[in-house]
């Protein structure tokens, strides 16, 4: 059914603007759509595989209703105005929009209509002859030929290229068992390094299932992360210096120190992104860049370098250390004490390192020192899954492994046991376009006849709706919520899907450290203006607004005093502030009257006025990128505008914000209780995990690949764009049975282009 009534007026999906389909969908949720024939409530179907249509809420569609609604009869006037006809008002020299109807939209773009999904292709033929025959290994473990070769290779440097889903954990634990049982290696001389404590425990658990391996042997192994192993070394030899009581465990402890430097630079603590500053300091330390040799790229990095110097100086004075110091300290200990280094070189005969593609410079240099005499280094990893450059990880150490170990043996695990042929073949085609990589081609062990496909929602809002609809349909067909993962490039991209899932009552997990979109610095600042338009005495909102107006927080006391003495609101008091520059006084007198106008406008127009007429845009520009090239403040404001388009009144948007902020806190608690739940995750967090069905959001230029990578490419740096392609490869290879990739037509209210990584695969199909 293509027609329905909204507020007594006829709608026709064939001519209705596409950008308003999400509005109709939510109107159906609130029982505002009715059938013109029988008068029953209707809903709008928005899914991936079927064209949008109206359907009856309580009964199945009858042929009578369908025929009546589709008859070509004279219809009442449409509810949609397709031209911008905003009323305006003159105030303080500004021509401002007084209001804009929620149904007022841009002229319909005939090029943006519903499109059916398109498979990535064409796929290479699947041949069962490529599936290797398993070899039975003597310790009750089944291995294919390449796995067997990797496990039983004699001592010496060994590089195991373990592609996605190739069973690298099985190989690494089997090789450890081989050294213990078949080679008779003393477990105390084996160092097994993993990237998480959980992975180390898993390997020990697996080892306990091997025949002929005792618990005593397993417990004697030196296992753990780089941090845990290196910390044991430094704390053993320098217990006073490395006392755990002196460890800075939490970011807030580190922030307190660098804020001391920020005050020396007279920076506004509410504006500066200290979390990003700490991340950059960590990157410098992990790449062995001491403060004096850092070469800042811009003013922001100059400020962080100053904080870095202050941070290191204060830590040394107070005898403190952080997690990065554990790595740097161990490396420096061996450099300063060659005799001690020699003892460790003699003690350890074999080193096994997991996820070697993610190793950083200080870890790399320390391992080079430790393996200086034995050369018995076995590393496992996949350079195609190197995605942690922001932490200092560098796949170059894996790509140039032969330079450090000329006699290395390279074994490639090319069989993917996780994903179907369609997923593996498409992922191969994507990653093959990277230049800086070891050439390899993964082969699937099974096929289900399905190819990954792209679907084309209108924007972020519709994207979230159609994904949730598709998941509901699969669950109705017997799937479990835990079969699904929804992956995204950055946390902000999860905003719409989070909101739609909260409406659906489906159980889902969210990352515990993910903040609500509405609590982000720039979003909170813009919303504060709207809150003051509703409640002109909201002190918390005024605190945020003061910051965005580049006023000092002590102004708040003056505002309260003026409010009492002149019997006026806090917003009116802004216009009476005296102890500021004349240009600031002039600006405040112009914007104060605008606060009362905001609540009379629709939210999108109000936010545009806050940005352009009330100075918030200047605040964003002067705040720069908040120290983060991935999630910029200007992007946050664009995302907020996407949300604002859904609402007619400011108070409706603010109610929605409060509800979703509360839901974010509630879901973090509830999600811990769900045994079966849909997983929401950034691509980075999904690495190493697998799901039957994966949905990847936002496969468009500017999102994946991200804008910062495109900027780097324009400046001649190809490394970030290659890492973005690896990020897509990681996302694709999380899927076992189905992979659905979203390519929205619009992103942040602007036309979007399909990601260059998949564009050719769509065209070829």
XYZ file of C-alpha atoms in Angstrom:
765
model
C 0.000 0.000 0.000
C 1.547 3.278 -1.113
C -0.981 5.717 0.369
C -2.028 6.697 3.878
C -3.612 9.542 5.815
C -1.631 11.788 8.166
C -3.655 14.351 10.131
C -6.485 13.789 7.674
C -4.386 14.511 4.593
C -3.433 11.970 1.948
C 0.172 10.876 1.458
C 1.529 9.039 -1.562
C 4.930 7.388 -1.188
C 5.455 7.607 -4.951
C 5.703 11.397 -4.786
C 6.492 11.944 -1.109
C 10.011 13.346 -0.483
C 12.407 10.553 0.431
C 14.031 12.572 3.195
C 10.735 12.490 5.101
C 10.258 8.702 5.146
C 11.807 8.473 8.599
C 9.345 11.111 9.802
C 6.488 8.962 8.474
C 7.976 5.876 10.109
C 7.940 7.568 13.498
C 4.472 8.975 12.843
C 3.358 5.358 12.416
C 4.978 4.406 15.729
C 2.917 7.140 17.420
C -0.316 5.968 15.719
C -0.681 9.057 13.531
C -1.088 7.190 10.228
C -4.474 5.776 9.224
C -6.019 3.889 6.336
C -8.323 6.004 4.167
C -10.582 3.006 3.570
C -11.126 1.276 6.921
C -9.746 3.933 9.280
C -7.370 1.501 11.036
C -3.892 2.532 12.154
C -1.070 2.068 9.670
C 2.685 1.827 9.926
C 5.385 2.475 7.363
C 7.657 -0.450 6.552
C 11.302 0.557 6.170
C 13.591 -2.403 5.533
C 16.617 -3.412 3.523
C 15.181 -5.763 0.921
C 11.667 -4.430 0.260
C 10.514 -1.096 -1.073
C 8.813 1.077 1.602
C 5.065 0.556 2.004
C 2.241 1.169 4.468
C 0.664 -1.779 6.276
C -2.156 -2.268 8.749
C -1.129 -2.381 12.371
C -3.785 -4.741 13.722
C -5.073 -6.702 10.737
C -3.626 -7.971 7.509
C -4.070 -5.689 4.513
C -7.283 -6.453 2.674
C -7.630 -6.223 -1.082
C -10.484 -3.764 -0.520
C -8.230 -1.318 1.354
C -5.424 -1.739 -1.141
C -7.672 -1.136 -4.125
C -9.380 1.826 -2.504
C -6.144 3.476 -1.466
C -4.474 2.915 -4.806
C -7.431 4.161 -6.903
C -6.521 7.222 -8.928
C -9.066 9.508 -7.332
C -8.808 13.152 -6.458
C -6.850 13.390 -3.255
C -6.822 16.071 -0.558
C -3.993 18.565 -0.562
C -0.650 16.994 0.335
C 0.772 17.587 3.781
C 4.184 18.413 2.407
C 5.318 21.814 1.194
C 8.259 21.299 -1.124
C 9.589 24.840 -0.925
C 11.247 26.726 1.898
C 8.754 29.425 2.814
C 9.927 30.426 6.259
C 8.525 33.419 8.017
C 11.234 35.865 9.026
C 11.656 38.550 11.623
C 13.992 41.550 11.806
C 15.933 41.850 15.069
C 19.108 43.803 15.867
C 19.951 44.050 12.189
C 19.458 40.322 11.552
C 16.872 38.741 9.291
C 16.002 35.596 11.201
C 13.685 32.654 10.487
C 10.735 32.810 12.851
C 9.647 29.242 12.335
C 9.861 26.380 9.912
C 7.396 23.526 9.692
C 8.778 20.079 10.370
C 7.287 19.048 7.017
C 9.011 21.828 5.118
C 11.812 20.214 3.159
C 14.127 20.880 0.290
C 12.939 20.286 -3.245
C 12.737 16.548 -3.827
C 15.828 15.197 -5.597
C 14.536 12.767 -8.229
C 17.876 10.948 -8.208
C 17.441 9.831 -4.601
C 14.819 7.122 -4.575
C 14.665 3.699 -2.989
C 17.245 1.338 -4.441
C 17.366 -2.406 -4.055
C 20.490 -3.878 -2.412
C 23.442 -4.726 -4.659
C 25.813 -7.618 -4.124
C 29.570 -7.112 -4.146
C 30.951 -8.979 -7.050
C 31.477 -10.795 -9.196
C 32.623 -13.585 -6.872
C 35.376 -15.989 -7.811
C 34.205 -19.606 -8.179
C 34.336 -21.660 -5.001
C 36.173 -24.939 -5.265
C 36.135 -27.608 -2.584
C 39.540 -28.687 -3.865
C 41.026 -25.624 -2.159
C 39.900 -26.840 1.289
C 42.964 -28.506 2.857
C 42.915 -32.006 4.258
C 43.530 -31.982 7.996
C 46.592 -33.749 9.379
C 46.287 -35.499 12.709
C 48.976 -34.269 15.072
C 50.250 -36.596 17.775
C 48.980 -34.447 20.664
C 45.273 -34.907 19.795
C 44.943 -31.734 17.740
C 43.845 -31.448 14.119
C 45.870 -29.099 11.909
C 45.871 -28.396 8.203
C 49.111 -28.642 6.247
C 50.209 -25.013 6.734
C 49.244 -25.016 10.397
C 51.191 -28.239 10.898
C 54.227 -26.684 9.200
C 54.050 -23.624 11.466
C 53.704 -25.733 14.612
C 56.530 -28.185 13.881
C 59.132 -25.887 12.341
C 62.479 -26.376 14.172
C 64.046 -23.618 16.231
C 65.007 -20.342 14.621
C 63.188 -17.188 13.554
C 59.666 -17.957 12.341
C 57.109 -15.571 10.867
C 53.562 -16.948 10.743
C 51.289 -14.866 8.532
C 47.914 -15.737 10.002
C 45.087 -14.310 7.914
C 41.633 -13.606 9.294
C 39.915 -16.716 10.661
C 42.939 -18.942 10.020
C 43.231 -20.368 13.541
C 46.243 -18.427 14.800
C 45.455 -19.067 18.476
C 45.313 -22.802 17.802
C 48.666 -22.624 16.018
C 50.369 -20.548 18.704
C 49.236 -22.812 21.548
C 50.057 -25.936 19.520
C 53.559 -24.635 18.837
C 54.030 -23.961 22.540
C 52.913 -27.527 23.272
C 55.272 -28.800 20.562
C 58.234 -27.027 22.190
C 57.327 -28.397 25.613
C 56.593 -31.985 24.685
C 58.371 -32.783 21.433
C 61.396 -30.507 21.805
C 61.746 -30.849 25.577
C 62.166 -27.093 26.090
C 62.171 -25.946 29.714
C 58.916 -23.939 30.196
C 60.788 -21.376 32.302
C 62.768 -20.413 29.198
C 59.676 -19.715 27.062
C 58.168 -16.226 26.908
C 54.657 -16.185 25.425
C 53.423 -12.637 24.778
C 49.789 -11.766 24.026
C 48.077 -8.415 23.592
C 45.445 -8.962 26.270
C 45.386 -10.749 29.616
C 42.273 -12.563 28.416
C 44.201 -14.029 25.457
C 46.983 -15.214 27.765
C 44.464 -17.010 29.979
C 42.781 -18.568 26.951
C 46.093 -19.967 25.738
C 46.841 -21.488 29.132
C 43.380 -23.054 29.196
C 43.958 -24.556 25.752
C 47.370 -25.877 26.726
C 45.827 -27.742 29.650
C 43.841 -29.843 27.163
C 46.928 -31.188 25.412
C 48.003 -34.696 26.340
C 51.364 -34.905 28.006
C 51.417 -31.274 29.207
C 51.326 -30.846 32.991
C 49.865 -27.966 34.960
C 53.304 -27.366 36.451
C 54.736 -26.828 32.987
C 51.930 -24.442 32.068
C 52.343 -22.425 35.256
C 56.110 -22.199 34.683
C 55.651 -20.482 31.326
C 56.255 -16.736 31.283
C 52.981 -15.535 29.759
C 51.184 -12.219 29.613
C 51.046 -8.893 27.857
C 54.108 -6.780 27.130
C 53.104 -4.490 29.978
C 52.722 -7.255 32.553
C 55.956 -9.059 31.638
C 58.087 -5.933 31.348
C 56.679 -4.578 34.618
C 57.637 -7.785 36.423
C 61.191 -7.316 35.192
C 61.610 -3.681 36.265
C 59.801 -4.121 39.581
C 62.015 -7.105 40.440
C 65.248 -5.217 39.858
C 64.124 -1.768 41.043
C 61.318 -2.445 43.548
C 61.385 0.968 45.190
C 61.185 2.919 41.947
C 58.468 0.678 40.500
C 56.311 0.237 43.593
C 52.720 -0.299 42.423
C 51.494 2.364 44.876
C 53.198 4.942 42.640
C 51.329 3.868 39.491
C 49.048 6.399 37.802
C 46.224 3.999 36.996
C 43.535 6.407 35.912
C 43.364 9.137 33.292
C 42.026 11.667 35.779
C 45.266 11.326 37.773
C 47.311 12.089 34.667
C 44.989 14.913 33.691
C 45.579 16.615 37.042
C 49.272 16.850 36.180
C 48.950 18.134 32.630
C 46.300 20.622 33.735
C 49.025 22.258 35.824
C 50.824 22.987 32.551
C 47.559 24.111 30.940
C 47.136 26.729 33.639
C 50.657 27.977 32.951
C 49.613 28.365 29.298
C 46.401 30.106 30.453
C 44.232 27.578 28.604
C 40.544 27.202 29.394
C 40.255 23.772 30.988
C 36.694 23.374 29.728
C 37.799 23.844 26.120
C 40.975 21.802 25.907
C 40.749 18.087 25.084
C 43.010 16.626 27.757
C 42.008 13.075 26.893
C 43.390 13.543 23.388
C 46.507 15.195 24.781
C 47.183 12.135 26.937
C 46.668 9.864 23.937
C 49.222 11.850 21.939
C 51.709 11.796 24.822
C 51.289 8.019 24.980
C 51.915 7.765 21.247
C 55.127 9.769 21.564
C 56.345 7.630 24.449
C 55.581 4.358 22.661
C 57.573 5.539 19.665
C 60.500 6.529 21.942
C 60.100 10.259 21.332
C 61.226 12.075 24.465
C 59.806 15.599 24.978
C 62.851 17.465 23.664
C 62.921 15.690 20.295
C 59.208 15.905 19.514
C 58.552 18.063 16.446
C 55.067 19.572 16.794
C 52.991 19.895 13.615
C 50.797 22.748 14.814
C 49.938 24.979 17.767
C 47.894 22.265 19.428
C 50.828 19.844 19.398
C 53.112 22.608 20.687
C 50.839 22.924 23.708
C 50.759 19.161 24.205
C 54.554 19.031 23.966
C 54.738 21.627 26.745
C 52.392 19.484 28.836
C 54.484 16.406 28.016
C 57.631 18.062 29.376
C 55.767 19.157 32.501
C 54.189 15.714 32.903
C 57.499 13.870 32.771
C 59.178 16.364 35.090
C 56.430 16.144 37.736
C 56.335 12.332 37.590
C 60.069 12.123 38.165
C 59.901 14.599 41.052
C 57.097 12.665 42.726
C 58.369 9.177 41.937
C 55.308 8.309 39.849
C 54.970 6.238 36.682
C 52.271 5.228 34.192
C 51.628 2.161 32.045
C 53.707 3.479 29.139
C 56.650 3.895 31.523
C 56.623 0.144 32.128
C 57.620 -0.435 28.510
C 60.060 2.448 28.230
C 61.535 1.637 31.643
C 62.274 -1.978 30.748
C 63.900 -0.978 27.461
C 66.018 1.641 29.228
C 66.966 -0.846 31.977
C 68.467 -3.230 29.417
C 70.271 -0.409 27.601
C 71.784 0.887 30.841
C 72.805 -2.556 32.153
C 74.297 -4.814 29.428
C 75.179 -7.490 31.979
C 71.566 -7.729 33.117
C 70.441 -7.907 29.509
C 72.883 -10.801 28.938
C 71.330 -12.707 31.860
C 67.872 -12.412 30.317
C 69.186 -13.367 26.897
C 70.673 -16.503 28.446
C 67.566 -17.273 30.466
C 65.032 -17.199 27.615
C 65.553 -19.561 24.708
C 62.220 -19.118 22.907
C 59.920 -16.152 22.344
C 56.395 -16.423 20.934
C 54.513 -13.192 20.194
C 50.882 -12.890 19.179
C 49.373 -10.008 17.115
C 52.807 -8.943 15.941
C 51.332 -6.488 13.430
C 50.282 -4.326 16.391
C 53.717 -4.059 17.992
C 55.047 -0.549 18.633
C 58.608 0.761 18.543
C 59.505 0.370 22.218
C 58.169 -3.215 22.269
C 59.986 -3.984 19.016
C 63.323 -2.606 20.205
C 63.080 -4.451 23.538
C 62.337 -7.786 21.873
C 65.271 -7.236 19.506
C 67.517 -6.847 22.552
C 66.171 -9.958 24.285
C 66.471 -12.191 21.213
C 69.958 -10.990 20.405
C 71.626 -14.343 21.069
C 68.979 -17.075 20.628
C 67.128 -15.789 17.540
C 64.349 -18.235 18.455
C 61.578 -15.765 17.826
C 58.187 -16.916 16.558
C 55.763 -14.119 15.706
C 52.160 -14.510 14.580
C 50.106 -11.803 12.931
C 48.467 -10.367 9.859
C 49.701 -7.100 8.398
C 46.295 -6.729 6.707
C 44.781 -6.277 10.174
C 47.160 -3.588 11.439
C 44.733 -0.880 12.620
C 46.289 0.705 15.704
C 48.590 3.413 14.344
C 47.053 5.883 16.813
C 48.636 3.809 19.609
C 52.046 3.748 17.930
C 51.660 0.328 16.307
C 53.596 -0.002 13.066
C 53.121 -2.871 10.558
C 56.522 -1.994 9.093
C 58.158 -4.132 11.784
C 56.306 -7.125 10.348
C 56.818 -6.197 6.720
C 60.588 -5.903 7.191
C 61.006 -8.857 9.537
C 63.605 -10.507 7.269
C 65.967 -7.545 7.657
C 66.311 -8.237 11.383
C 66.204 -12.032 11.028
C 67.729 -13.003 7.644
C 67.275 -16.756 8.214
C 63.576 -16.491 8.968
C 61.101 -19.066 7.752
C 57.755 -17.646 6.607
C 54.601 -19.757 6.842
C 51.300 -18.403 5.530
C 48.012 -19.604 7.015
C 45.725 -18.870 4.087
C 42.636 -20.890 5.010
C 39.768 -18.938 6.542
C 37.619 -21.232 8.710
C 35.342 -18.438 9.938
C 33.651 -16.760 6.985
C 31.755 -17.959 3.934
C 33.313 -17.880 0.476
C 31.417 -14.746 -0.541
C 32.718 -12.775 2.441
C 36.308 -14.011 2.092
C 36.413 -13.384 -1.655
C 35.042 -9.832 -1.333
C 37.436 -9.043 1.522
C 40.343 -10.313 -0.610
C 39.360 -7.946 -3.421
C 39.195 -4.994 -1.028
C 42.553 -5.510 0.673
C 44.380 -6.384 -2.556
C 44.388 -2.663 -3.422
C 46.808 -1.876 -0.583
C 50.388 -1.467 -1.771
C 52.286 -1.834 1.517
C 51.417 -5.422 2.382
C 52.579 -8.999 2.107
C 50.843 -10.603 -0.842
C 48.473 -13.351 0.236
C 45.031 -14.601 -0.672
C 42.694 -16.132 1.843
C 40.549 -19.129 0.886
C 37.214 -20.027 2.443
C 36.517 -23.492 3.784
C 32.783 -23.359 3.000
C 30.194 -21.520 0.938
C 26.571 -20.663 1.652
C 25.813 -19.218 -1.752
C 25.514 -15.660 -0.410
C 27.582 -12.654 -1.361
C 28.020 -9.581 0.843
C 25.758 -6.776 -0.316
C 25.361 -3.028 -0.009
C 22.089 -1.308 0.814
C 21.274 2.355 0.311
C 19.276 4.133 3.047
C 18.522 7.822 2.699
C 20.570 8.972 5.719
C 21.803 7.965 9.184
C 18.289 7.909 10.638
C 16.843 5.639 7.982
C 20.010 3.536 8.081
C 19.377 2.709 11.732
C 15.712 1.948 11.113
C 16.253 -0.497 8.239
C 19.017 -2.334 10.116
C 16.806 -2.861 13.170
C 13.948 -3.984 10.912
C 16.216 -6.533 9.240
C 17.443 -7.869 12.571
C 13.863 -8.233 13.820
C 12.977 -10.226 10.713
C 15.940 -12.562 11.149
C 15.123 -13.091 14.839
C 11.551 -13.963 13.870
C 13.050 -16.574 11.543
C 14.969 -18.176 14.417
C 18.173 -16.175 14.844
C 19.426 -15.196 18.301
C 20.243 -11.562 19.215
C 23.838 -12.612 19.961
C 24.250 -13.612 16.300
C 24.369 -9.943 15.304
C 26.992 -7.211 15.405
C 26.557 -3.634 14.211
C 29.931 -2.056 13.494
C 30.814 1.597 12.950
C 33.924 3.703 12.363
C 33.564 6.051 15.354
C 31.394 6.233 18.470
C 29.346 9.127 17.090
C 28.177 6.927 14.207
C 26.331 4.732 16.731
C 23.973 7.478 17.891
C 21.039 6.688 15.579
C 21.294 2.895 15.896
C 21.387 3.194 19.694
C 18.221 5.293 19.655
C 16.405 2.907 17.338
C 17.350 -0.129 19.394
C 16.031 1.512 22.558
C 12.679 1.874 20.766
C 12.722 -1.750 19.630
C 13.058 -3.500 23.028
C 15.732 -5.752 21.520
C 18.572 -6.619 23.949
C 21.905 -5.077 22.990
C 25.367 -4.495 24.402
C 27.166 -1.161 24.242
C 30.775 -0.446 25.132
C 31.044 0.570 28.764
C 33.345 3.509 28.092
C 31.202 5.022 25.330
C 29.657 8.334 26.331
C 26.269 9.519 25.190
C 26.467 11.524 21.964
C 24.646 14.328 23.737
C 27.369 14.546 26.383
C 30.088 15.368 23.864
C 31.705 18.740 24.398
C 30.390 20.600 21.337
C 26.967 18.988 21.413
C 26.544 19.893 25.055
C 27.538 23.482 24.272
C 24.997 23.910 21.466
C 22.224 22.292 23.504
C 22.935 24.695 26.372
C 21.686 27.592 24.226
C 18.454 25.728 23.551
C 18.055 24.899 27.241
C 18.445 28.572 28.171
C 15.725 29.473 25.680
C 13.377 27.212 27.658
C 14.729 28.009 31.131
C 16.606 31.310 31.146
C 17.886 30.691 34.700
C 19.474 27.275 34.079
C 22.867 27.701 35.754
C 24.401 24.533 34.312
C 23.473 25.536 30.767
C 24.778 29.040 31.375
C 28.112 27.592 32.507
C 28.499 25.905 29.101
C 27.390 29.021 27.222
C 29.902 31.190 29.092
C 32.658 28.893 27.870
C 31.499 29.097 24.238
C 31.440 32.906 24.475
C 35.107 32.905 25.590
C 34.211 34.348 28.984
C 35.857 33.277 32.228
C 33.816 31.156 34.610
C 34.045 33.790 37.344
C 31.545 35.746 35.229
C 28.928 33.356 36.579
C 29.042 35.037 39.992
C 28.550 38.440 38.336
C 25.552 37.128 36.411
C 23.913 35.828 39.573
C 24.490 39.169 41.306
C 23.068 41.163 38.384
C 20.098 38.808 38.206
C 19.266 39.495 41.846
C 19.918 43.254 41.805
C 18.087 43.941 38.544
C 15.440 41.252 39.036
C 16.139 39.706 35.650
C 17.020 36.302 34.232
C 20.555 35.002 33.818
C 20.317 35.386 30.042
C 19.182 39.010 30.374
C 22.024 39.598 32.835
C 24.511 38.672 30.106
C 23.795 41.993 28.430
C 24.731 43.917 31.593
C 28.197 42.432 32.198
C 30.724 45.272 32.623
C 34.159 43.832 33.355
C 34.796 42.597 29.810
C 36.134 44.022 26.548
C 33.901 46.478 24.645
C 33.658 44.150 21.625
C 32.424 41.395 23.966
C 29.796 43.711 25.448
C 28.597 44.609 21.963
C 28.356 40.949 20.995
C 26.419 40.013 24.133
C 23.885 42.815 23.665
C 23.181 41.486 20.163
C 22.733 37.847 21.066
C 20.810 38.166 24.367
C 17.475 38.948 22.635
C 17.947 35.914 20.390
C 17.644 33.437 23.275
C 13.902 34.028 23.570
C 13.511 33.474 19.816
C 15.127 30.041 19.832
C 12.199 28.296 21.479
C 9.795 29.634 18.835
C 11.766 28.041 15.996
C 12.080 24.456 14.914
C 15.266 22.877 16.328
C 17.223 22.788 13.051
C 16.693 26.500 12.400
C 17.488 27.254 16.031
C 20.808 25.387 15.888
C 21.728 27.159 12.655
C 21.059 30.490 14.365
C 23.169 29.465 17.369
C 25.978 28.577 15.011
C 25.843 31.542 12.649
C 24.287 34.420 14.576
C 25.167 33.711 18.200
C 28.863 32.951 17.757
C 28.953 29.194 18.331
C 30.547 28.636 14.931
C 33.427 30.914 15.950
C 33.874 28.895 19.121
C 34.194 25.675 17.107
C 36.733 27.204 14.726
C 38.883 28.650 17.493
C 38.731 25.387 19.413
C 40.173 23.685 16.326
C 39.663 19.948 16.078
C 39.805 19.532 19.873
C 43.076 17.691 19.362
C 41.295 14.861 17.602
C 41.482 14.390 13.839
C 38.901 11.608 14.036
C 35.973 13.275 15.814
C 35.831 17.027 15.232
C 33.572 19.487 16.996
C 32.177 20.754 13.692
C 31.210 17.184 12.803
C 29.425 16.812 16.129
C 27.326 19.873 15.324
C 26.442 18.443 11.899
C 25.362 15.214 13.564
C 23.190 17.183 15.984
C 21.480 18.862 13.028
C 20.584 15.421 11.667
C 18.775 14.681 14.929
C 17.163 18.125 15.000
C 15.449 17.572 11.637
C 13.196 14.992 13.296
C 11.533 17.442 15.671
C 9.115 20.309 15.307
C 9.723 22.058 18.633
C 12.829 22.770 20.698
C 11.329 21.292 23.842
C 10.726 18.001 21.966
C 14.392 17.786 21.017
C 15.509 18.536 24.579
C 13.148 15.906 25.982
C 14.594 13.421 23.502
C 18.141 14.372 24.539
C 17.394 13.891 28.238
C 15.716 10.565 27.575
C 18.560 9.207 25.438
C 21.224 10.388 27.866
C 19.435 8.566 30.664
C 18.988 5.500 28.445
C 22.715 5.414 27.726
C 23.449 5.147 31.447
C 20.683 2.611 31.960
C 21.746 0.411 29.044
C 25.304 0.210 30.331
C 23.907 -1.410 33.458
C 21.268 -3.524 31.732
C 23.580 -4.809 28.997
C 25.716 -6.546 31.621
C 22.713 -8.736 32.427
C 21.966 -9.782 28.838
C 23.305 -13.191 27.900
C 21.906 -12.966 24.393
C 22.296 -9.484 22.925
C 23.115 -7.588 19.748
C 26.632 -6.161 19.882
C 27.259 -2.490 19.089
C 30.957 -1.854 18.540
C 33.524 0.273 16.795
C 35.485 -1.683 14.204
C 38.617 -1.352 16.345
C 36.911 -3.012 19.319
C 35.535 -5.829 17.161
C 38.957 -7.102 16.114
C 39.426 -10.744 17.101
C 35.682 -11.336 17.440
C 33.218 -13.034 15.106
C 29.468 -12.985 14.510
C 27.065 -14.814 12.227
C 25.584 -11.592 10.857
C 27.423 -8.274 10.590
C 26.055 -4.865 9.604
C 28.629 -2.210 8.735
C 27.374 1.382 8.919
C 28.455 4.391 6.890
C 30.585 2.973 4.064
C 30.896 6.374 2.407
C 33.678 8.840 1.711
C 34.496 10.833 4.839
C 33.400 8.066 7.175
C 35.220 4.992 5.847
C 37.706 6.155 4.700
C 37.621 8.894 7.299
C 38.108 12.554 6.410
C 41.486 12.688 8.158
C 42.817 9.912 5.889
C 41.535 11.727 2.797
C 43.221 14.929 3.996
C 46.475 13.035 4.525
C 46.231 11.535 1.042
C 45.798 14.980 -0.470
C 48.975 15.995 1.346
C 50.885 13.049 -0.098
C 50.681 10.649 2.868
C 49.197 7.310 1.761
C 49.649 5.435 5.042
C 46.329 6.532 6.681
C 44.229 5.581 3.632
C 45.822 2.122 3.632
C 45.024 1.717 7.320
C 41.417 2.717 6.628
C 41.247 -0.016 3.988
C 42.636 -2.492 6.516
C 39.939 -1.302 8.924
C 37.268 -2.193 6.371
C 38.949 -5.573 5.845
C 38.810 -6.261 9.587
C 35.116 -5.321 9.687
C 34.263 -7.558 6.745
C 36.085 -10.577 8.151
C 34.185 -10.463 11.461
C 31.190 -11.935 9.600
C 30.586 -15.670 9.352
C 27.415 -16.031 7.287
C 26.164 -12.632 6.110
C 27.651 -9.174 5.664
C 25.419 -6.144 5.017
C 27.160 -2.856 4.190
C 25.283 0.426 4.448
C 25.930 3.139 1.855
C 23.673 6.062 2.832
C 22.771 8.636 0.182
C 23.154 11.486 2.664
C 25.560 11.965 5.554
C 25.345 14.894 7.924
C 22.707 16.468 5.654
C 25.029 16.419 2.626
C 25.158 14.118 -0.388
C 27.478 11.188 0.278
C 29.554 9.121 -2.141
C 30.108 5.370 -1.784
C 33.444 4.445 -0.209
C 36.227 4.151 -2.758
C 37.025 0.803 -1.167
C 33.812 -0.836 -2.404
C 32.651 1.431 -5.230
C 34.288 -0.668 -7.951
C 32.890 -3.901 -6.511
C 29.372 -2.441 -6.663
C 29.903 -1.244 -10.231
C 31.342 -4.559 -11.402
C 28.294 -6.350 -10.122
